[in-house]
């Protein structure tokens, strides 16, 4: 965190030909009010032309070297003149910094929640990270009228947050003659013939919801590159910071499975939910994105308990089970020893499926998605410049990956490494775990849903993007160099849909012949 902030300040000073103090003020003015904690960070005295961000942050003791561990750095170590020769490395630079200034003790970024303006917000975020349920949910039905903090960006929007029996995805109460019990916008009686609209348009229409059980890729993790690209930086760059912060840096509203809003982070939005909704307008708002950053087959067993589905009262659902990387991805030095084994994968997934069988209405479907082959990441990015390195052409993804690995916070030590053997071994384990999922889909039977398997469509996505004139690196999130980008998410939806249409048409349900009539009535009533 410190290296990132100091890098941006230094580059702002360079780009605008200003002092460090002026650059820091500029950055503070870009950031929305309560998030201006950088004002409390006394970095100005330490930053000068001799010191890169690594030196500053080690001097502040925000970056430290544990005994027996390497000294982690993002930038090439500075070369400082001394006694007629260059003395390379951080050690000299740190000693030099210490001689020049007395370094005061520093509170650290980990204590940002101690700031009064952020304390309340931090408590809310801790709650939703712990429970994976909407913070603003007055009737306790697990649906909300508030967008972030696990609200309707993650689950269909509640249309009555004072009534626990009203929520997206339920079967209509008495055909919704008097009110909209399932929040799909269809209720009341047609005055021409006295038939309830819900009965007329949705009876026998195979209405069903879509649920994602996933990880940060499914939640659609994204750090906007404009937050650290000083040549494009402005007040507008940080306008989405409060929303991103309260959505855990995830953007489920644009995601591959449950996206429903037009993307504001590049690319376009296409999702399984939107396609199911176009196929049957009665499916409106019936979505749940139950994903978390770091989600794996193991911790999904806890996460799955936040599912909102009543076996007796609700419509069936299509559940996508997609933990595409974290069972082989970790930041440990001995990364192979910390990967999920095939035996553990089998146990975790079968437990999850048994839980789903006790919760999903009869007639539901489950699709198990295989793990990705993450060698694509290194191959596509390692020699390209990261957004932080584009101004001075001094930081490649190879350097970023090494820095994160040194800090033991790499999202995936097995794939984000120059060690080709380790990358291959990681992909080998991912394939073994995918084969476990494939075998489960072939052999296991459950009372309330059928079960299917599909490979993660990375190869087909890359081929499709190539045909459109795109480059492989554009399919990867630029800041973290790890997650699928908005373009990859949208293309993945199209490929998954085509596969389902051809191989499992029963999963998608039939086309609702009344879609046009429903939309026409909505138009007549001003969209209400």
Protein backbone atom coordinates (compact mmCIF):
# COMPACT_ATOMS: atom_id res chain seq x y z
CA UNK A 1 0.00 0.00 0.00
CA UNK A 2 2.75 2.45 0.91
CA UNK A 3 4.76 1.69 -2.24
CA UNK A 4 1.68 2.28 -4.37
CA UNK A 5 0.80 5.64 -2.76
CA UNK A 6 4.36 6.95 -2.79
CA UNK A 7 4.82 5.87 -6.42
CA UNK A 8 1.70 7.78 -7.45
CA UNK A 9 2.80 10.91 -5.55
CA UNK A 10 6.27 10.81 -7.09
CA UNK A 11 4.86 10.34 -10.58
CA UNK A 12 2.30 13.14 -10.11
CA UNK A 13 5.15 15.48 -9.14
CA UNK A 14 7.10 14.39 -12.21
CA UNK A 15 4.16 14.64 -14.64
CA UNK A 16 3.02 18.06 -13.43
CA UNK A 17 6.57 19.29 -12.78
CA UNK A 18 5.64 20.19 -9.23
CA UNK A 19 6.96 19.69 -5.70
CA UNK A 20 6.16 16.52 -3.79
CA UNK A 21 3.99 18.54 -1.42
CA UNK A 22 1.96 19.96 -4.33
CA UNK A 23 1.60 16.45 -5.81
CA UNK A 24 0.34 15.11 -2.50
CA UNK A 25 -2.20 17.92 -2.24
CA UNK A 26 -3.28 17.21 -5.80
CA UNK A 27 -3.86 13.52 -5.00
CA UNK A 28 -5.78 14.43 -1.83
CA UNK A 29 -8.02 16.75 -3.82
CA UNK A 30 -8.78 13.97 -6.29
CA UNK A 31 -9.96 11.58 -3.55
CA UNK A 32 -13.52 11.86 -2.11
CA UNK A 33 -13.75 13.52 1.33
CA UNK A 34 -13.80 10.84 3.99
CA UNK A 35 -11.27 8.71 2.10
CA UNK A 36 -8.55 11.38 2.26
CA UNK A 37 -6.61 9.46 4.91
CA UNK A 38 -3.46 10.19 2.93
CA UNK A 39 -3.51 13.64 4.56
CA UNK A 40 -2.52 11.88 7.78
CA UNK A 41 0.49 10.24 6.16
CA UNK A 42 3.58 12.39 6.58
CA UNK A 43 5.49 11.23 3.52
CA UNK A 44 6.54 14.61 2.17
CA UNK A 45 9.69 14.96 4.27
CA UNK A 46 11.02 11.64 3.06
CA UNK A 47 10.41 11.78 -0.67
CA UNK A 48 13.09 13.33 -2.79
CA UNK A 49 14.73 12.61 -6.10
CA UNK A 50 17.21 10.19 -4.55
CA UNK A 51 14.60 7.93 -3.01
CA UNK A 52 12.24 5.61 -4.81
CA UNK A 53 9.08 4.32 -3.17
CA UNK A 54 10.79 1.21 -1.76
CA UNK A 55 13.34 3.34 0.12
CA UNK A 56 10.67 5.69 1.50
CA UNK A 57 8.43 2.87 2.71
CA UNK A 58 11.23 0.87 4.30
CA UNK A 59 12.42 4.08 6.00
CA UNK A 60 8.92 4.62 7.40
CA UNK A 61 8.98 1.01 8.65
CA UNK A 62 5.78 0.35 6.71
CA UNK A 63 7.81 -2.15 4.73
CA UNK A 64 10.08 -4.31 6.82
CA UNK A 65 12.55 -7.14 6.43
CA UNK A 66 11.94 -10.13 8.67
CA UNK A 67 15.00 -12.04 9.91
CA UNK A 68 16.20 -14.52 7.32
CA UNK A 69 13.91 -13.08 4.65
CA UNK A 70 14.90 -11.13 1.52
CA UNK A 71 14.50 -7.35 1.33
CA UNK A 72 11.40 -6.89 -0.86
CA UNK A 73 11.36 -4.14 -3.47
CA UNK A 74 9.27 -3.23 -6.51
CA UNK A 75 11.74 -0.91 -8.24
CA UNK A 76 15.29 -1.74 -9.32
CA UNK A 77 17.54 -0.91 -6.32
CA UNK A 78 18.94 2.63 -6.60
CA UNK A 79 22.62 3.13 -7.37
CA UNK A 80 24.12 5.81 -5.16
CA UNK A 81 27.58 7.38 -5.68
CA UNK A 82 29.93 6.75 -2.79
CA UNK A 83 33.70 7.02 -2.50
CA UNK A 84 34.20 7.03 -6.23
CA UNK A 85 32.03 3.99 -6.99
CA UNK A 86 28.37 2.93 -7.19
CA UNK A 87 27.02 1.21 -4.12
CA UNK A 88 23.96 -0.68 -5.36
CA UNK A 89 20.99 -1.79 -3.40
CA UNK A 90 18.49 -0.70 -0.84
CA UNK A 91 20.80 -1.19 2.14
CA UNK A 92 22.94 1.84 1.34
CA UNK A 93 19.91 3.93 0.36
CA UNK A 94 18.17 3.10 3.65
CA UNK A 95 21.26 3.96 5.67
CA UNK A 96 21.56 7.20 3.70
CA UNK A 97 17.90 8.05 4.43
CA UNK A 98 18.41 7.36 8.11
CA UNK A 99 21.42 9.70 8.26
CA UNK A 100 19.49 12.52 6.57
CA UNK A 101 16.36 12.51 8.72
CA UNK A 102 15.07 11.22 12.00
CA UNK A 103 12.25 8.80 11.17
CA UNK A 104 9.35 9.12 13.58
CA UNK A 105 7.24 6.11 14.48
CA UNK A 106 4.38 5.69 12.07
CA UNK A 107 0.86 4.48 12.73
CA UNK A 108 0.63 2.51 9.48
CA UNK A 109 -2.01 1.91 6.87
CA UNK A 110 -3.42 -1.06 8.77
CA UNK A 111 -4.94 1.39 11.25
CA UNK A 112 -6.97 3.41 8.76
CA UNK A 113 -10.12 2.22 10.54
CA UNK A 114 -8.99 4.23 13.58
CA UNK A 115 -9.81 7.45 11.72
CA UNK A 116 -13.22 8.64 13.03
CA UNK A 117 -14.67 9.26 9.55
CA UNK A 118 -13.90 5.70 8.45
CA UNK A 119 -14.54 3.78 11.68
CA UNK A 120 -18.28 3.31 11.09
CA UNK A 121 -17.77 2.30 7.46
CA UNK A 122 -15.07 -0.18 8.44
CA UNK A 123 -17.43 -1.85 10.90
CA UNK A 124 -20.03 -2.27 8.14
CA UNK A 125 -17.46 -3.74 5.77
CA UNK A 126 -16.21 -6.14 8.45
CA UNK A 127 -19.80 -7.29 8.99
CA UNK A 128 -20.45 -8.09 5.34
CA UNK A 129 -17.05 -9.76 4.87
CA UNK A 130 -17.78 -11.95 7.89
CA UNK A 131 -21.41 -12.81 7.05
CA UNK A 132 -21.63 -12.32 3.25
CA UNK A 133 -25.12 -10.91 3.80
CA UNK A 134 -26.50 -7.43 3.02
CA UNK A 135 -25.74 -4.89 5.74
CA UNK A 136 -28.94 -2.96 4.97
CA UNK A 137 -31.66 -5.64 5.20
CA UNK A 138 -34.47 -4.52 7.47
CA UNK A 139 -36.73 -7.58 7.11
CA UNK A 140 -33.96 -10.23 7.21
CA UNK A 141 -34.82 -11.95 3.92
CA UNK A 142 -31.18 -11.63 2.66
CA UNK A 143 -32.16 -9.06 0.01
CA UNK A 144 -31.70 -5.30 0.13
CA UNK A 145 -32.72 -1.98 -1.43
CA UNK A 146 -29.15 -0.67 -0.93
CA UNK A 147 -26.63 -1.34 -3.72
CA UNK A 148 -23.30 -2.01 -1.98
CA UNK A 149 -22.26 -3.69 1.29
CA UNK A 150 -23.51 -6.97 -0.23
CA UNK A 151 -26.76 -5.30 -1.33
CA UNK A 152 -28.46 -5.46 -4.71
CA UNK A 153 -25.20 -5.34 -6.68
CA UNK A 154 -24.84 -8.91 -5.35
CA UNK A 155 -28.47 -10.12 -5.12
CA UNK A 156 -31.66 -9.10 -6.85
CA UNK A 157 -33.07 -5.87 -5.50
CA UNK A 158 -35.72 -6.24 -2.81
CA UNK A 159 -38.98 -4.42 -3.60
CA UNK A 160 -40.28 -4.35 -0.02
CA UNK A 161 -37.64 -4.36 2.70
CA UNK A 162 -40.28 -4.33 5.43
CA UNK A 163 -41.84 -7.68 4.51
CA UNK A 164 -39.83 -10.90 4.86
CA UNK A 165 -42.20 -12.76 2.50
CA UNK A 166 -41.45 -10.39 -0.40
CA UNK A 167 -38.14 -11.00 -2.23
CA UNK A 168 -36.77 -11.92 -5.69
CA UNK A 169 -37.04 -15.55 -6.76
CA UNK A 170 -40.12 -16.71 -4.87
CA UNK A 171 -43.18 -18.17 -6.52
CA UNK A 172 -45.93 -15.54 -6.70
CA UNK A 173 -48.32 -15.26 -3.78
CA UNK A 174 -51.85 -15.78 -5.16
CA UNK A 175 -50.53 -14.81 -8.61
CA UNK A 176 -49.55 -11.41 -7.21
CA UNK A 177 -53.05 -10.04 -7.64
CA UNK A 178 -52.57 -7.30 -5.04
CA UNK A 179 -48.80 -6.75 -4.85
CA UNK A 180 -45.48 -7.88 -6.31
CA UNK A 181 -44.31 -10.66 -3.99
CA UNK A 182 -41.35 -11.78 -6.14
CA UNK A 183 -40.07 -8.35 -7.25
CA UNK A 184 -40.11 -9.19 -10.98
CA UNK A 185 -42.32 -6.16 -11.64
CA UNK A 186 -45.30 -8.24 -12.80
CA UNK A 187 -48.44 -7.95 -10.63
CA UNK A 188 -52.08 -6.88 -10.68
CA UNK A 189 -54.98 -7.98 -12.90
CA UNK A 190 -55.53 -7.36 -16.60
CA UNK A 191 -58.73 -5.24 -16.71
CA UNK A 192 -59.64 -6.70 -20.11
CA UNK A 193 -60.18 -10.27 -18.94
CA UNK A 194 -59.69 -10.28 -15.15
CA UNK A 195 -56.68 -12.65 -15.34
CA UNK A 196 -53.69 -11.76 -13.10
CA UNK A 197 -50.70 -10.64 -15.17
CA UNK A 198 -48.38 -13.05 -13.33
CA UNK A 199 -50.63 -15.99 -14.17
CA UNK A 200 -51.11 -14.87 -17.76
CA UNK A 201 -47.43 -14.28 -18.53
CA UNK A 202 -45.46 -16.51 -16.14
CA UNK A 203 -47.53 -19.64 -15.47
CA UNK A 204 -45.66 -22.66 -16.85
CA UNK A 205 -42.83 -20.41 -18.08
CA UNK A 206 -40.01 -22.38 -16.35
CA UNK A 207 -39.04 -19.35 -14.27
CA UNK A 208 -35.71 -19.85 -12.52
CA UNK A 209 -32.96 -17.85 -10.90
CA UNK A 210 -29.20 -17.88 -11.30
CA UNK A 211 -26.80 -18.32 -8.37
CA UNK A 212 -23.02 -18.11 -8.49
CA UNK A 213 -20.87 -19.81 -5.87
CA UNK A 214 -17.44 -18.45 -6.63
CA UNK A 215 -14.25 -16.55 -5.98
CA UNK A 216 -12.85 -13.11 -6.81
CA UNK A 217 -13.11 -13.83 -10.55
CA UNK A 218 -16.83 -14.52 -10.14
CA UNK A 219 -17.28 -11.48 -7.90
CA UNK A 220 -15.38 -9.59 -10.65
CA UNK A 221 -12.44 -8.10 -8.75
CA UNK A 222 -11.16 -4.93 -10.40
CA UNK A 223 -8.88 -2.08 -9.34
CA UNK A 224 -9.34 0.80 -11.81
CA UNK A 225 -6.03 1.50 -13.58
CA UNK A 226 -6.87 5.21 -13.62
CA UNK A 227 -6.30 5.20 -9.84
CA UNK A 228 -2.57 4.86 -10.53
CA UNK A 229 -2.05 6.19 -14.06
CA UNK A 230 -0.99 9.78 -13.42
CA UNK A 231 -1.25 10.84 -17.09
CA UNK A 232 -5.03 10.24 -16.92
CA UNK A 233 -5.66 11.06 -13.27
CA UNK A 234 -8.36 13.54 -12.23
CA UNK A 235 -11.20 13.98 -9.74
CA UNK A 236 -13.31 11.84 -12.07
CA UNK A 237 -10.80 8.96 -11.73
CA UNK A 238 -11.75 8.44 -8.07
CA UNK A 239 -15.50 9.09 -8.30
CA UNK A 240 -16.13 5.33 -8.02
CA UNK A 241 -13.85 4.86 -4.98
CA UNK A 242 -16.63 4.83 -2.32
CA UNK A 243 -18.67 2.29 -4.30
CA UNK A 244 -15.63 0.09 -4.98
CA UNK A 245 -14.55 0.23 -1.33
CA UNK A 246 -17.99 -0.83 -0.05
CA UNK A 247 -18.16 -3.62 -2.65
CA UNK A 248 -14.79 -5.09 -1.52
CA UNK A 249 -13.17 -3.95 -4.83
CA UNK A 250 -15.57 -6.30 -6.61
CA UNK A 251 -17.99 -5.33 -9.39
CA UNK A 252 -20.62 -8.13 -9.43
CA UNK A 253 -23.08 -5.83 -11.19
CA UNK A 254 -20.93 -6.19 -14.35
CA UNK A 255 -19.88 -9.82 -13.86
CA UNK A 256 -20.05 -12.83 -16.16
CA UNK A 257 -22.78 -14.69 -14.29
CA UNK A 258 -24.88 -12.04 -12.48
CA UNK A 259 -24.05 -8.75 -14.23
CA UNK A 260 -27.06 -6.55 -14.91
CA UNK A 261 -25.80 -2.95 -15.30
CA UNK A 262 -23.93 -1.43 -18.25
CA UNK A 263 -20.21 -1.62 -17.56
CA UNK A 264 -18.45 1.56 -16.48
CA UNK A 265 -15.04 -0.15 -16.25
CA UNK A 266 -14.44 -0.82 -19.95
CA UNK A 267 -15.73 -3.51 -22.26
CA UNK A 268 -19.41 -4.35 -22.09
CA UNK A 269 -21.74 -6.33 -19.83
CA UNK A 270 -23.08 -9.71 -20.90
CA UNK A 271 -24.12 -12.25 -18.30
CA UNK A 272 -25.96 -15.50 -17.81
CA UNK A 273 -28.57 -13.60 -15.77
CA UNK A 274 -29.23 -11.08 -18.56
CA UNK A 275 -29.59 -13.86 -21.11
CA UNK A 276 -31.97 -15.83 -18.89
CA UNK A 277 -33.96 -12.65 -18.33
CA UNK A 278 -34.18 -12.01 -22.09
CA UNK A 279 -35.31 -15.62 -22.56
CA UNK A 280 -37.96 -15.26 -19.88
CA UNK A 281 -38.84 -11.78 -18.57
CA UNK A 282 -40.42 -13.40 -15.50
CA UNK A 283 -36.85 -14.11 -14.23
CA UNK A 284 -36.31 -10.39 -13.54
CA UNK A 285 -34.11 -9.75 -10.46
CA UNK A 286 -33.68 -13.44 -9.61
CA UNK A 287 -29.92 -13.46 -9.12
CA UNK A 288 -27.44 -14.12 -6.31
CA UNK A 289 -23.68 -13.66 -6.50
CA UNK A 290 -22.35 -15.60 -3.51
CA UNK A 291 -18.66 -15.14 -4.16
CA UNK A 292 -15.74 -13.88 -2.14
CA UNK A 293 -12.20 -12.77 -2.79
CA UNK A 294 -10.06 -15.81 -2.02
CA UNK A 295 -12.99 -18.23 -2.47
CA UNK A 296 -11.99 -21.90 -2.75
CA UNK A 297 -13.69 -25.28 -2.48
CA UNK A 298 -12.81 -25.27 1.23
CA UNK A 299 -14.12 -21.89 2.38
CA UNK A 300 -17.13 -22.14 0.05
CA UNK A 301 -18.59 -24.57 2.59
CA UNK A 302 -19.05 -21.57 4.91
CA UNK A 303 -19.93 -19.08 2.19
CA UNK A 304 -22.73 -21.27 0.80
CA UNK A 305 -24.74 -20.79 3.99
CA UNK A 306 -25.60 -17.24 2.89
CA UNK A 307 -27.66 -18.70 0.01
CA UNK A 308 -31.26 -17.43 0.00
CA UNK A 309 -33.53 -20.16 -1.35
CA UNK A 310 -36.66 -21.71 0.15
CA UNK A 311 -37.27 -25.21 -1.12
CA UNK A 312 -41.04 -24.93 -0.76
CA UNK A 313 -41.77 -21.32 -1.71
CA UNK A 314 -39.16 -20.41 -4.34
CA UNK A 315 -38.47 -21.10 -8.02
CA UNK A 316 -35.72 -23.52 -9.04
CA UNK A 317 -32.27 -22.10 -9.77
CA UNK A 318 -29.26 -22.64 -11.99
CA UNK A 319 -26.24 -22.75 -9.68
CA UNK A 320 -22.80 -22.14 -11.14
CA UNK A 321 -20.03 -23.59 -8.95
CA UNK A 322 -16.86 -21.82 -10.08
CA UNK A 323 -13.75 -21.66 -7.90
CA UNK A 324 -11.41 -21.38 -10.85
CA UNK A 325 -8.03 -20.84 -9.19
CA UNK A 326 -7.69 -20.57 -5.42
CA UNK A 327 -7.47 -24.31 -4.84
CA UNK A 328 -4.05 -24.14 -6.49
CA UNK A 329 -3.27 -20.46 -5.86
CA UNK A 330 -1.70 -19.18 -2.66
CA UNK A 331 1.13 -16.85 -1.67
CA UNK A 332 3.20 -19.38 0.25
CA UNK A 333 6.85 -20.08 -0.51
CA UNK A 334 6.13 -23.82 -0.61
CA UNK A 335 3.03 -23.22 -2.72
CA UNK A 336 2.64 -26.84 -3.90
CA UNK A 337 2.28 -28.08 -0.31
CA UNK A 338 -0.63 -25.67 0.26
CA UNK A 339 -2.68 -26.62 -2.82
CA UNK A 340 -5.95 -28.51 -2.46
CA UNK A 341 -5.47 -32.24 -3.14
CA UNK A 342 -7.86 -34.21 -5.37
CA UNK A 343 -9.13 -36.06 -2.27
CA UNK A 344 -9.86 -32.77 -0.46
CA UNK A 345 -11.53 -31.37 -3.58
CA UNK A 346 -13.85 -34.37 -3.80
CA UNK A 347 -14.83 -34.06 -0.15
CA UNK A 348 -15.38 -30.27 -0.30
CA UNK A 349 -17.48 -30.29 -3.47
CA UNK A 350 -19.64 -33.25 -2.45
CA UNK A 351 -20.34 -31.57 0.91
CA UNK A 352 -21.36 -28.39 -0.90
CA UNK A 353 -23.64 -30.31 -3.25
CA UNK A 354 -25.32 -32.11 -0.37
CA UNK A 355 -26.02 -28.75 1.25
CA UNK A 356 -27.48 -27.46 -2.02
CA UNK A 357 -29.68 -30.54 -2.24
CA UNK A 358 -31.18 -29.60 1.13
CA UNK A 359 -31.87 -26.02 0.01
CA UNK A 360 -32.64 -25.87 -3.72
CA UNK A 361 -36.20 -26.36 -5.00
CA UNK A 362 -36.78 -29.44 -7.12
CA UNK A 363 -35.97 -28.97 -10.81
CA UNK A 364 -32.80 -26.93 -10.19
CA UNK A 365 -29.51 -27.40 -12.06
CA UNK A 366 -25.86 -27.24 -10.98
CA UNK A 367 -22.96 -26.56 -13.36
CA UNK A 368 -19.46 -27.31 -12.08
CA UNK A 369 -16.79 -25.16 -13.77
CA UNK A 370 -13.24 -26.48 -14.13
CA UNK A 371 -10.14 -24.60 -13.03
CA UNK A 372 -8.37 -22.21 -15.38
CA UNK A 373 -4.95 -22.90 -16.90
CA UNK A 374 -3.18 -19.89 -15.41
CA UNK A 375 -0.01 -20.22 -17.48
CA UNK A 376 -1.83 -17.79 -19.78
CA UNK A 377 -1.08 -15.00 -17.26
CA UNK A 378 2.72 -15.15 -17.31
CA UNK A 379 2.83 -15.87 -21.03
CA UNK A 380 0.66 -12.84 -21.83
CA UNK A 381 1.97 -10.25 -19.36
CA UNK A 382 5.44 -10.87 -17.89
CA UNK A 383 7.36 -8.54 -20.23
CA UNK A 384 4.69 -5.82 -20.47
CA UNK A 385 4.72 -2.63 -18.38
CA UNK A 386 2.35 -2.41 -15.45
CA UNK A 387 0.21 0.78 -15.17
CA UNK A 388 2.58 2.01 -12.41
CA UNK A 389 5.52 1.53 -14.76
CA UNK A 390 4.15 3.06 -17.93
CA UNK A 391 5.30 6.65 -17.28
CA UNK A 392 8.98 5.78 -16.82
CA UNK A 393 8.96 2.28 -18.34
CA UNK A 394 10.42 0.92 -15.13
CA UNK A 395 7.96 -1.68 -13.75
CA UNK A 396 7.02 -4.82 -15.66
CA UNK A 397 4.60 -7.49 -14.50
CA UNK A 398 7.63 -9.72 -13.86
CA UNK A 399 8.77 -7.18 -11.24
CA UNK A 400 5.27 -6.84 -9.77
CA UNK A 401 4.90 -10.62 -9.46
CA UNK A 402 8.34 -10.91 -7.81
CA UNK A 403 7.51 -8.10 -5.35
CA UNK A 404 4.22 -9.71 -4.31
CA UNK A 405 5.88 -13.13 -4.08
CA UNK A 406 8.66 -11.72 -1.89
CA UNK A 407 6.02 -10.21 0.43
CA UNK A 408 4.24 -13.60 0.42
CA UNK A 409 1.02 -11.92 -0.70
CA UNK A 410 1.07 -13.13 -4.29
CA UNK A 411 -2.41 -14.13 -5.45
CA UNK A 412 -0.76 -17.15 -7.07
CA UNK A 413 2.88 -18.06 -6.45
CA UNK A 414 2.52 -21.13 -8.68
CA UNK A 415 1.55 -19.26 -11.85
CA UNK A 416 2.93 -15.73 -11.35
CA UNK A 417 6.54 -16.87 -11.42
CA UNK A 418 9.46 -17.06 -13.86
CA UNK A 419 9.86 -20.70 -12.81
CA UNK A 420 8.38 -22.59 -15.77
CA UNK A 421 8.52 -25.94 -13.97
CA UNK A 422 6.44 -24.54 -11.11
CA UNK A 423 3.93 -23.02 -13.55
CA UNK A 424 3.56 -26.41 -15.23
CA UNK A 425 3.15 -28.24 -11.92
CA UNK A 426 0.46 -25.76 -10.86
CA UNK A 427 -1.45 -26.35 -14.11
CA UNK A 428 -1.05 -30.09 -13.65
CA UNK A 429 -2.72 -29.89 -10.21
CA UNK A 430 -5.46 -27.62 -11.61
CA UNK A 431 -6.19 -30.24 -14.28
CA UNK A 432 -6.35 -32.99 -11.64
CA UNK A 433 -8.91 -30.97 -9.65
CA UNK A 434 -10.93 -30.25 -12.81
CA UNK A 435 -11.02 -34.00 -13.46
CA UNK A 436 -12.43 -34.51 -9.96
CA UNK A 437 -15.27 -32.10 -10.82
CA UNK A 438 -15.85 -33.87 -14.13
CA UNK A 439 -16.12 -37.23 -12.37
CA UNK A 440 -18.53 -35.83 -9.76
CA UNK A 441 -20.79 -34.55 -12.54
CA UNK A 442 -20.66 -37.98 -14.22
CA UNK A 443 -21.26 -40.17 -11.20
CA UNK A 444 -23.08 -38.28 -8.43
CA UNK A 445 -26.89 -38.03 -8.31
CA UNK A 446 -29.02 -35.68 -6.23
CA UNK A 447 -32.74 -35.47 -5.54
CA UNK A 448 -33.40 -31.80 -6.38
CA UNK A 449 -31.03 -30.99 -9.24
CA UNK A 450 -29.14 -32.49 -12.12
CA UNK A 451 -25.46 -31.76 -12.49
CA UNK A 452 -23.17 -30.84 -15.38
CA UNK A 453 -19.51 -30.02 -15.95
CA UNK A 454 -17.81 -27.54 -18.24
CA UNK A 455 -14.18 -26.52 -18.71
CA UNK A 456 -13.35 -22.91 -17.98
CA UNK A 457 -13.54 -21.43 -21.50
CA UNK A 458 -10.19 -19.58 -21.52
CA UNK A 459 -8.90 -21.00 -24.82
CA UNK A 460 -12.18 -20.31 -26.65
CA UNK A 461 -12.32 -16.80 -25.14
CA UNK A 462 -8.79 -16.02 -26.34
CA UNK A 463 -9.57 -17.38 -29.83
CA UNK A 464 -12.77 -15.34 -30.05
CA UNK A 465 -10.99 -12.18 -28.93
CA UNK A 466 -8.20 -12.80 -31.44
CA UNK A 467 -10.80 -13.03 -34.23
CA UNK A 468 -12.13 -9.65 -33.09
CA UNK A 469 -8.63 -8.16 -33.44
CA UNK A 470 -7.80 -8.17 -29.72
CA UNK A 471 -4.59 -9.01 -27.86
CA UNK A 472 -4.34 -11.72 -25.15
CA UNK A 473 -3.20 -9.26 -22.43
CA UNK A 474 -6.48 -7.35 -22.78
CA UNK A 475 -8.28 -10.36 -21.26
CA UNK A 476 -6.47 -9.85 -17.94
CA UNK A 477 -7.08 -7.17 -15.30
CA UNK A 478 -4.25 -4.63 -15.78
CA UNK A 479 -3.63 -3.65 -12.14
CA UNK A 480 -3.43 -7.05 -10.46
CA UNK A 481 -2.33 -8.96 -13.57
CA UNK A 482 -4.35 -11.95 -12.41
CA UNK A 483 -8.15 -11.72 -12.81
CA UNK A 484 -10.28 -11.92 -15.98
CA UNK A 485 -11.03 -8.47 -17.40
CA UNK A 486 -14.47 -7.09 -18.31
CA UNK A 487 -13.88 -8.17 -21.92
CA UNK A 488 -13.02 -11.72 -20.84
CA UNK A 489 -16.15 -11.88 -18.64
CA UNK A 490 -18.47 -10.80 -21.47
CA UNK A 491 -16.93 -13.17 -24.02
CA UNK A 492 -17.02 -16.02 -21.50
CA UNK A 493 -20.77 -15.53 -21.10
CA UNK A 494 -21.35 -15.92 -24.84
CA UNK A 495 -19.29 -19.13 -25.00
CA UNK A 496 -20.99 -20.64 -21.93
CA UNK A 497 -24.45 -19.80 -23.30
CA UNK A 498 -23.75 -21.41 -26.67
CA UNK A 499 -22.48 -24.57 -24.98
CA UNK A 500 -25.59 -24.76 -22.80
CA UNK A 501 -27.91 -24.18 -25.79
CA UNK A 502 -26.34 -27.03 -27.74
CA UNK A 503 -25.59 -29.52 -24.98
CA UNK A 504 -28.01 -28.84 -22.11
CA UNK A 505 -31.01 -26.90 -23.51
CA UNK A 506 -33.14 -28.16 -20.62
CA UNK A 507 -31.03 -26.09 -18.22
CA UNK A 508 -31.95 -22.75 -19.79
CA UNK A 509 -35.72 -23.28 -19.84
CA UNK A 510 -37.98 -22.43 -22.73
CA UNK A 511 -38.43 -19.05 -24.38
CA UNK A 512 -41.34 -17.11 -22.90
CA UNK A 513 -43.72 -16.20 -25.77
CA UNK A 514 -45.08 -13.23 -23.77
CA UNK A 515 -41.78 -11.33 -23.39
CA UNK A 516 -42.74 -8.67 -25.93
CA UNK A 517 -46.14 -8.13 -24.32
CA UNK A 518 -44.59 -7.77 -20.87
CA UNK A 519 -42.09 -5.17 -22.12
CA UNK A 520 -44.85 -3.30 -24.01
CA UNK A 521 -46.93 -3.00 -20.83
CA UNK A 522 -43.88 -1.78 -18.91
CA UNK A 523 -43.27 0.83 -21.59
CA UNK A 524 -46.89 1.98 -21.44
CA UNK A 525 -46.62 2.37 -17.66
CA UNK A 526 -43.39 4.35 -17.81
CA UNK A 527 -41.17 1.43 -16.88
CA UNK A 528 -42.88 0.77 -13.51
